[in-house]
PDB file of C-alpha atoms in Angstrom:
ATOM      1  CA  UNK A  68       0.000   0.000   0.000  1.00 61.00           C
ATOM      2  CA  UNK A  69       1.202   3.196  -0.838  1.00 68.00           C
ATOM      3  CA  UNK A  70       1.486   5.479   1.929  1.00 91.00           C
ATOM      4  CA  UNK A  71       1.503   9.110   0.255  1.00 95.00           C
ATOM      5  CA  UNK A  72       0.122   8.963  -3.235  1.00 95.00           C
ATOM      6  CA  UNK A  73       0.037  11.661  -5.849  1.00 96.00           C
ATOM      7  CA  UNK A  74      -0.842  11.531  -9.489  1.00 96.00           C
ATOM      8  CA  UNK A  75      -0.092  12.620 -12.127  1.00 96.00           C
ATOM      9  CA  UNK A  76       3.257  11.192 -11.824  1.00 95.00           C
ATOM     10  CA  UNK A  77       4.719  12.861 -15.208  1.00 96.00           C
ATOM     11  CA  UNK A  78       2.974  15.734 -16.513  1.00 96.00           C
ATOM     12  CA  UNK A  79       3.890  17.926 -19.936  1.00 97.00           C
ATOM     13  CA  UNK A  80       1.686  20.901 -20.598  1.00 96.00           C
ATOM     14  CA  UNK A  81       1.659  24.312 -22.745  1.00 96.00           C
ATOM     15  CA  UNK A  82       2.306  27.716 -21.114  1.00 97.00           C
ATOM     16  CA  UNK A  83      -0.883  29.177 -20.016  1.00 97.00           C
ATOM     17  CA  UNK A  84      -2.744  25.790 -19.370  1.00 97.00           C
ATOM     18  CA  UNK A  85      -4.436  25.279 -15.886  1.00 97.00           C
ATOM     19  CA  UNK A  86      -3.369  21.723 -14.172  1.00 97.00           C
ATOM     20  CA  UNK A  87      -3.694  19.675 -10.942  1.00 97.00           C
ATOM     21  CA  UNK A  88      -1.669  17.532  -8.958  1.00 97.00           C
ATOM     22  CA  UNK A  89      -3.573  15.360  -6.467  1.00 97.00           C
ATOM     23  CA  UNK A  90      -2.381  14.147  -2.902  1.00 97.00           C
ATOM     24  CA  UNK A  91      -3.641  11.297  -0.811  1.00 97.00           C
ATOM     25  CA  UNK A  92      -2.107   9.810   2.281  1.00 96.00           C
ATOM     26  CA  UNK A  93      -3.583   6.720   4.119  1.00 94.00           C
ATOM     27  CA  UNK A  94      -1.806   7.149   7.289  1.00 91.00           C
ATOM     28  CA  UNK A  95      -4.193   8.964   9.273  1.00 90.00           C
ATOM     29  CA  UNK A  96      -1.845  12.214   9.547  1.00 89.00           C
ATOM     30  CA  UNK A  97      -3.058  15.717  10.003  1.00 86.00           C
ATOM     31  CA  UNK A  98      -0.315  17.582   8.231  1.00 87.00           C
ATOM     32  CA  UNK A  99       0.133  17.372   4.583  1.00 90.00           C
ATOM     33  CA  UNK A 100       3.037  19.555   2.732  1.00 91.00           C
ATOM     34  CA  UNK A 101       3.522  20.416  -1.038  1.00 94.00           C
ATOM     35  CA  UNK A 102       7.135  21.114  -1.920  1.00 93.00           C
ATOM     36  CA  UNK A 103       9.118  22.170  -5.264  1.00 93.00           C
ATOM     37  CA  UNK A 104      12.021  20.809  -5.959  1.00 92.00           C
ATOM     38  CA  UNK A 105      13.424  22.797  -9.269  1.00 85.00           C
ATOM     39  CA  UNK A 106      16.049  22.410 -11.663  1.00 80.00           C
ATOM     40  CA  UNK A 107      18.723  23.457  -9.070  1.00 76.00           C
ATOM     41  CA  UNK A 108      17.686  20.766  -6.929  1.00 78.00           C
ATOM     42  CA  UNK A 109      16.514  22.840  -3.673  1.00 81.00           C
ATOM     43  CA  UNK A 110      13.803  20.665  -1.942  1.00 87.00           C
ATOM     44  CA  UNK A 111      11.694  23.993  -1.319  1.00 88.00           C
ATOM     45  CA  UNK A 112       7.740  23.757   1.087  1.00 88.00           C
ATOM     46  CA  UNK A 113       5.098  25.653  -0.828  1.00 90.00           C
ATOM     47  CA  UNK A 114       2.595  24.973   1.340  1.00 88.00           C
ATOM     48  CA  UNK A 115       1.492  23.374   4.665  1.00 87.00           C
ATOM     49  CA  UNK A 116      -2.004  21.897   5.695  1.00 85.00           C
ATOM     50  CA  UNK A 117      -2.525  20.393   9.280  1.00 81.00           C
ATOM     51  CA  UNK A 118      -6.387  19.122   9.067  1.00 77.00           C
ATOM     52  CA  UNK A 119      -7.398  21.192   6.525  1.00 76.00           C
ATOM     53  CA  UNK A 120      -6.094  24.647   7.793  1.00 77.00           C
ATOM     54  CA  UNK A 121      -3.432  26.540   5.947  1.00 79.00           C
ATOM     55  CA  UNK A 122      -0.438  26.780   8.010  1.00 74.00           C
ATOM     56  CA  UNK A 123       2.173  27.597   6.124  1.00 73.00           C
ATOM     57  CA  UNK A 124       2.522  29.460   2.712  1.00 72.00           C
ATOM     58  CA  UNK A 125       5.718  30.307   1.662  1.00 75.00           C
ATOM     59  CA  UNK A 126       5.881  33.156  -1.059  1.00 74.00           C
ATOM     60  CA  UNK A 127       4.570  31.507  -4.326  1.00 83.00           C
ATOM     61  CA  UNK A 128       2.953  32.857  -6.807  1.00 88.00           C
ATOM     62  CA  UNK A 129      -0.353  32.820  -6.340  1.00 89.00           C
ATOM     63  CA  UNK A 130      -1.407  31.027  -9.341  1.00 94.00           C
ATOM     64  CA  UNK A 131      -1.049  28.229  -7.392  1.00 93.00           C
ATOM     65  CA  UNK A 132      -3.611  27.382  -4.898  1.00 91.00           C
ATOM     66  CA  UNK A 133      -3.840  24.427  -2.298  1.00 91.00           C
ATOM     67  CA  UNK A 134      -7.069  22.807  -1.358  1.00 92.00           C
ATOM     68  CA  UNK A 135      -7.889  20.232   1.086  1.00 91.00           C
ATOM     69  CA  UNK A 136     -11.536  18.410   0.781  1.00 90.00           C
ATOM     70  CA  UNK A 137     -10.069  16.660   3.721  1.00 90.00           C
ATOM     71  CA  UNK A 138      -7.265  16.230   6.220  1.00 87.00           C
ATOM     72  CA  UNK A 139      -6.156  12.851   3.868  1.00 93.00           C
ATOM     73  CA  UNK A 140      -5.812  15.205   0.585  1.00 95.00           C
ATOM     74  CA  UNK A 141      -4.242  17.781  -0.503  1.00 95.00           C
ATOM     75  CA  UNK A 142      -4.160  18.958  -4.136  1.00 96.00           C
ATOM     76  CA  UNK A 143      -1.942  21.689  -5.908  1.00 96.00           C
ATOM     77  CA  UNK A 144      -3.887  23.627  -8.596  1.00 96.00           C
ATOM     78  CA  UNK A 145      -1.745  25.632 -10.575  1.00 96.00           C
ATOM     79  CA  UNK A 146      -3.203  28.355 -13.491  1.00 96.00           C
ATOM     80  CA  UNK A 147      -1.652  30.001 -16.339  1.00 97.00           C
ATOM     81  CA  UNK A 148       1.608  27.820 -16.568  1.00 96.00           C
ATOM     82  CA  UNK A 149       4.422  29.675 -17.132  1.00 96.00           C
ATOM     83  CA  UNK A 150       8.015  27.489 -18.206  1.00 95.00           C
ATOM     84  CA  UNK A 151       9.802  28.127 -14.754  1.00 92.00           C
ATOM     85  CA  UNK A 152       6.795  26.244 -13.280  1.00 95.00           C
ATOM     86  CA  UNK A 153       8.791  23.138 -14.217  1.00 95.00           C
ATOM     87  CA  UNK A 154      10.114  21.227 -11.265  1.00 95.00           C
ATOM     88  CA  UNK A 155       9.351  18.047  -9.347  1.00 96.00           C
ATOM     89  CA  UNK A 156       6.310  18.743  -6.653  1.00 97.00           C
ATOM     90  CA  UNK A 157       6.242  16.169  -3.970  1.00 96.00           C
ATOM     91  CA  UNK A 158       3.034  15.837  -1.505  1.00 96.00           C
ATOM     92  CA  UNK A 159       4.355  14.977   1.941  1.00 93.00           C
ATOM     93  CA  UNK A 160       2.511  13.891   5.276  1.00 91.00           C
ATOM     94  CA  UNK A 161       3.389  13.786   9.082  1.00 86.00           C
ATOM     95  CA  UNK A 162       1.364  13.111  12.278  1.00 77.00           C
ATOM     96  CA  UNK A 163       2.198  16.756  13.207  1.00 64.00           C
ATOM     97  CA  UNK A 164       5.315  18.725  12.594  1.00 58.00           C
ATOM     98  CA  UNK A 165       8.085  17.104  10.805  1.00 58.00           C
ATOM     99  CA  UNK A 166      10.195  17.278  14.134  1.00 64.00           C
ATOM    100  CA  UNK A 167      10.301  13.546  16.126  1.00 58.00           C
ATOM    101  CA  UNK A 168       7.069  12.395  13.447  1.00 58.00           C
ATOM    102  CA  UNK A 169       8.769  11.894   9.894  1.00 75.00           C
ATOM    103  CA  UNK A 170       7.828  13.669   6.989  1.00 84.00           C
ATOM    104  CA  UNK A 171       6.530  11.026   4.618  1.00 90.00           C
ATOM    105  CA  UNK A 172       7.012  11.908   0.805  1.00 93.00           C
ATOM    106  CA  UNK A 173       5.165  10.693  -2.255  1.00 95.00           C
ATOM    107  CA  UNK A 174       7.004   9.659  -5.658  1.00 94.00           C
ATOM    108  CA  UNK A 175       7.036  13.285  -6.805  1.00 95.00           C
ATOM    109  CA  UNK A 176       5.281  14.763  -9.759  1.00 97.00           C
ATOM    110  CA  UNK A 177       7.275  15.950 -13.065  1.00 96.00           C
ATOM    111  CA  UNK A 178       5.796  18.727 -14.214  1.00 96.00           C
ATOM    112  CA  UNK A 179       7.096  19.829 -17.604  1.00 96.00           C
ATOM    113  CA  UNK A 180       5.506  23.243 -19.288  1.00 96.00           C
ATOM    114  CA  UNK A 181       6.489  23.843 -23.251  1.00 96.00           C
TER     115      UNK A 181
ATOM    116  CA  UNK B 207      19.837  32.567   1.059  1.00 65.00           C
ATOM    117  CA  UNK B 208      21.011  28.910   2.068  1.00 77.00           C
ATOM    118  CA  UNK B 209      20.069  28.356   4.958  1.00 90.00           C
ATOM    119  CA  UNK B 210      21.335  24.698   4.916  1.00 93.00           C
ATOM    120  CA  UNK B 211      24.314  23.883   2.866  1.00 94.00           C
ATOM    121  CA  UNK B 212      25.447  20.410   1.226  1.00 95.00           C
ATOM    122  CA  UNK B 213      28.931  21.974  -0.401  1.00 92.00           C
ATOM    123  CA  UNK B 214      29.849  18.447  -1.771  1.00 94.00           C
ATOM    124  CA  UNK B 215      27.174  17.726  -4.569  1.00 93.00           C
ATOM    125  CA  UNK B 216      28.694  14.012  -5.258  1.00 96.00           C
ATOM    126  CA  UNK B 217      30.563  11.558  -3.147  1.00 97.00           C
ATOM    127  CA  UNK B 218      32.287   8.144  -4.480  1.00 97.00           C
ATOM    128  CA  UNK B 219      33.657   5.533  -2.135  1.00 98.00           C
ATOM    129  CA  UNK B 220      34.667   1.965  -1.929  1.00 97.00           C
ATOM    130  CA  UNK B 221      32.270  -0.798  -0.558  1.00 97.00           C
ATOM    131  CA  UNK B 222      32.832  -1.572   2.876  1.00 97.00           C
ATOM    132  CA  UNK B 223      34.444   1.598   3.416  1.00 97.00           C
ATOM    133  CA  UNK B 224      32.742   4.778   5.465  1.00 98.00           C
ATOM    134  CA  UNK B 225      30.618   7.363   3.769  1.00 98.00           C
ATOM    135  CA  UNK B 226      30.752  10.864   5.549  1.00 98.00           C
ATOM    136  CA  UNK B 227      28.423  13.180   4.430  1.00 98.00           C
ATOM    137  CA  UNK B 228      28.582  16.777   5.494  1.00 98.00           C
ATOM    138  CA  UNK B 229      26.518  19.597   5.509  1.00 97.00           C
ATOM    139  CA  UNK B 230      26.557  23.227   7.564  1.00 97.00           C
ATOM    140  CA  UNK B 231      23.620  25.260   8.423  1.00 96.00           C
ATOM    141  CA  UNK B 232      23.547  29.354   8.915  1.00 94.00           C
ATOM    142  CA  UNK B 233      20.097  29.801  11.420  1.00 89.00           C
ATOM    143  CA  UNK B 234      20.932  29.405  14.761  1.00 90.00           C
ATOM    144  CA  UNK B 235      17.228  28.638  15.860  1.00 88.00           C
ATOM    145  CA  UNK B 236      17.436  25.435  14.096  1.00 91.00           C
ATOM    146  CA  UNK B 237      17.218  22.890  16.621  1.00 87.00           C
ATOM    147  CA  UNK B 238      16.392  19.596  14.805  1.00 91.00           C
ATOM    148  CA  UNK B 239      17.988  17.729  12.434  1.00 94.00           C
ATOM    149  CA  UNK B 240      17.077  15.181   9.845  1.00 93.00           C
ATOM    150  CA  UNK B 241      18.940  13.209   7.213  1.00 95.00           C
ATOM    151  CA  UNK B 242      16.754  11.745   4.175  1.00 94.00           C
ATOM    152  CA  UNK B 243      17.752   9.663   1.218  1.00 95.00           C
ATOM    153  CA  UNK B 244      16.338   9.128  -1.893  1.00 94.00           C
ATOM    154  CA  UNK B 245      16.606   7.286  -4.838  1.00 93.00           C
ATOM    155  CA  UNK B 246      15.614   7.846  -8.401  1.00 88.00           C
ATOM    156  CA  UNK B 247      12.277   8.314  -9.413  1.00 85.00           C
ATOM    157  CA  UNK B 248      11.089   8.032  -5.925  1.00 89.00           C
ATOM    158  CA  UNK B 249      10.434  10.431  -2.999  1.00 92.00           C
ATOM    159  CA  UNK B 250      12.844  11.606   0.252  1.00 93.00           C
ATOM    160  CA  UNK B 251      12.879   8.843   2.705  1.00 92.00           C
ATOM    161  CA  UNK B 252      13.227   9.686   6.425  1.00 90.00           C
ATOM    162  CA  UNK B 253      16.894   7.993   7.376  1.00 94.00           C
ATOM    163  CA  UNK B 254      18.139   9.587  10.270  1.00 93.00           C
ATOM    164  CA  UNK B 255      17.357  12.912  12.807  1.00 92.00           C
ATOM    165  CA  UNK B 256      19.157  14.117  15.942  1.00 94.00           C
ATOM    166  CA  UNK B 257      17.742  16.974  17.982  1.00 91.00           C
ATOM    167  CA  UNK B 258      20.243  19.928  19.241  1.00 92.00           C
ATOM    168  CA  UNK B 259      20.428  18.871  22.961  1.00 92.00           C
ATOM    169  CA  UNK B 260      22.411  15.657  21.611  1.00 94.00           C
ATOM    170  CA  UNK B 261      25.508  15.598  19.570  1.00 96.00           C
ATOM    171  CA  UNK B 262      25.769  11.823  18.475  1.00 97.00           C
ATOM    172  CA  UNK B 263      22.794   9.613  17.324  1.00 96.00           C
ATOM    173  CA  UNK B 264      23.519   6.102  15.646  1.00 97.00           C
ATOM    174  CA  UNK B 265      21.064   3.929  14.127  1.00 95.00           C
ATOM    175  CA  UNK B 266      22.816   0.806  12.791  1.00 97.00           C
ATOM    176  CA  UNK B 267      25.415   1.657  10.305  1.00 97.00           C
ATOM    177  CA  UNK B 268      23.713   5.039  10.483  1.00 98.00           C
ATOM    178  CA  UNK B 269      25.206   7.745  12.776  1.00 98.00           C
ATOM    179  CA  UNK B 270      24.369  11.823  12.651  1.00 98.00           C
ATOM    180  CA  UNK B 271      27.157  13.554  14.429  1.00 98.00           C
ATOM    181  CA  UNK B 272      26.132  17.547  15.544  1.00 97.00           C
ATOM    182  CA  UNK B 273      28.587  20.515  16.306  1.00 96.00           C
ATOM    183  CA  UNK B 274      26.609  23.288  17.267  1.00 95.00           C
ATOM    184  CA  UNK B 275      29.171  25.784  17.922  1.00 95.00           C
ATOM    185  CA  UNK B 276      30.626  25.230  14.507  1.00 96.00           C
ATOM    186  CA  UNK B 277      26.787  24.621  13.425  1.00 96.00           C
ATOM    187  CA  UNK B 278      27.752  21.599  11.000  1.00 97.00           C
ATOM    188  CA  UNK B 279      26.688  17.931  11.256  1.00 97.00           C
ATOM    189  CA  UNK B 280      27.502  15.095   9.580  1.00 98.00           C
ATOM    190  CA  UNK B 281      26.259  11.447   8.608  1.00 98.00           C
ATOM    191  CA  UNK B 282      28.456   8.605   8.705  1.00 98.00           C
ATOM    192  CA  UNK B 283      27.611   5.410   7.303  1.00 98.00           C
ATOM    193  CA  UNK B 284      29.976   2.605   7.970  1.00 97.00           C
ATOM    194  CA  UNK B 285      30.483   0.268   6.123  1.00 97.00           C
ATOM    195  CA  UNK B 286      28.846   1.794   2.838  1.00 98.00           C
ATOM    196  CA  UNK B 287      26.776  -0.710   0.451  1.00 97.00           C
ATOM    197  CA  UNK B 288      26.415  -0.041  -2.982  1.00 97.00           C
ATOM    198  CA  UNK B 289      22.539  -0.070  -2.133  1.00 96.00           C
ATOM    199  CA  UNK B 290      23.277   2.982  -0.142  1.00 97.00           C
ATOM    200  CA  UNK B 291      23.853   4.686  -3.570  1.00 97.00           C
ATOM    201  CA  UNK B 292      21.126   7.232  -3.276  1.00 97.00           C
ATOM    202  CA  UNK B 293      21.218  11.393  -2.927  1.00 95.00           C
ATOM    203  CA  UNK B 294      21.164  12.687   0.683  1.00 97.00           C
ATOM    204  CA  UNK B 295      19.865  15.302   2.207  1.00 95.00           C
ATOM    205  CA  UNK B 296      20.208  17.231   5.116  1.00 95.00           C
ATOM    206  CA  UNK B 297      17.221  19.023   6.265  1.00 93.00           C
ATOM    207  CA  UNK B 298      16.635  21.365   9.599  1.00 92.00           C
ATOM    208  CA  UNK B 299      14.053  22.363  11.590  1.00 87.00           C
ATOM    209  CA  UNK B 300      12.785  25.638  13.662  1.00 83.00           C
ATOM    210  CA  UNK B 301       9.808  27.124  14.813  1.00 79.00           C
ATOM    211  CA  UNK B 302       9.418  30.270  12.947  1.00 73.00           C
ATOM    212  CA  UNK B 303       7.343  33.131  15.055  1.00 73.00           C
ATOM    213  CA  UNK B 304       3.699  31.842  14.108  1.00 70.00           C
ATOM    214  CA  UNK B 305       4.859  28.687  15.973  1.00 70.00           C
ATOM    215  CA  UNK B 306       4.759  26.413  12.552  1.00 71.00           C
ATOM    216  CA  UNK B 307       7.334  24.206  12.387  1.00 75.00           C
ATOM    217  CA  UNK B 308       9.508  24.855   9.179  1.00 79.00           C
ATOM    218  CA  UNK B 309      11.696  21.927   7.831  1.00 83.00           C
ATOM    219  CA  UNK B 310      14.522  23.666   5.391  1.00 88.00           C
ATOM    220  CA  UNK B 311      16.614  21.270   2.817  1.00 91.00           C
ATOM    221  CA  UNK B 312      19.589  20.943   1.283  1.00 92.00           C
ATOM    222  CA  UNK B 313      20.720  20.324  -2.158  1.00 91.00           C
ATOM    223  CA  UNK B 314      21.448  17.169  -1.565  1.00 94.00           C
ATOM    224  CA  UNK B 315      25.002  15.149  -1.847  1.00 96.00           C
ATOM    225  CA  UNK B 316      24.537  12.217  -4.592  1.00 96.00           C
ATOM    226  CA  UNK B 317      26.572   9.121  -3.242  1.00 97.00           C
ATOM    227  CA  UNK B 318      28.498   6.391  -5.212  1.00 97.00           C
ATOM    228  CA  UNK B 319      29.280   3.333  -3.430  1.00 97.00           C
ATOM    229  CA  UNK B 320      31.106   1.006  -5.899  1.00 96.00           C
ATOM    230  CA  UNK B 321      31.518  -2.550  -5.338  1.00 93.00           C
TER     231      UNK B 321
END
């Protein structure tokens, strides 16, 4: 069973297309993350959810836009794609903070924009 | 701004030999550690963390060593495997003033362990 799952798991779109990445975990934790990781490999949080509250949003754009149905999902919406929008987004989970409970990561998401 | 630094983006060693990975951090309030590996196509995996009251934690052939004064840990595995080939990363922690716990990464040091 896959603990954090997130689809799509490759992804190539055109500038100025709208697209989602979706996030479930099925290990009962109340935080869920989004991070980028871009071309220069920095493993960078976007955003942080702990049971459906926004607790963290670092300064992105805001063309991209979290929402949580639930505390077990977590999906990154992201309008008018622009070419630096190309990384790897992982979805992450943890029973709280990252500190003593591990951060569990999904497989990542490669997002490509032509 | 770095705020956690892996200056060594590849390491190569010889099976059975030790692997030290290093990496230096700038932000004092960091007071947790973590060490995650990761292979290909796959996401981070938690390895290894050590809070800043300690400054030795070993898990098997795992062991984080912290130096708070010169703010730089370290992860030593001993003896490397060549399915220990994976990139690491060194990732810290600190409450930032809304009281959300931040976790801030590395770039990662990509490891080679021939056989």
């Amino acid at each position: 069973d896959t603990a954090v799952s997130q689809t799509p798991k490759y992804l190539v779109t055109q500038m100025g297309n709208d697209k989602s990445i979706k996030c479930e975990q099925n290990l009962g934790h109340d935080t869920m993350y989004w991070y980028k990781q871009d071309s220069k490999k920095f493993l960078k949080i976007m955003f942080s959810y702990n049971n459906k509250e926004l607790i963290i949003n670092e300064t992105v754009p805001n063309r991209f836009s979290p929402k949580s149905p639930d505390k077990a999902h977590l999906n990154l919406h992201i309008n008018s794609l622009e070419l630096g929008d190309s990384a790897v987004y992982f979805c992450a989970s943890s029973r709280r903070g990252p500190r003593g409970n591990t951060i569990y990561f999904g497989e990542g998401s490669w997002l490509t924009v032509v | 701004d770095q705020q956690v630094k892996q200056n060594s983006p590849s390491l190569s060693v010889q099976e059975g030999r030790i692997s030290i990975l290093n990496c230096d951090y700038t932000n004092s309030m960091f007071d947790y550690f973590l060490w995650y590996k990761k292979y290909p196509a796959e996401g981070p995996t938690f390895l290894i963390s050590i809070s800043s009251i300690k400054d030795k934690n070993e898990d098997g052939r795992f062991t984080v060593f912290l130096n708070k004064s010169a703010k730089h840990l370290s992860l030593h595995i001993v003896p490397s495997q060549p399915g220990d080939s994976a990139v690491y990363f060194c990732a810290a922690s600190a409450f930032d003033q809304g009281g959300s716990e931040k976790l801030v990464f590395g770039k990662g040091t990509k490891l080679t362990v021939n056989p």
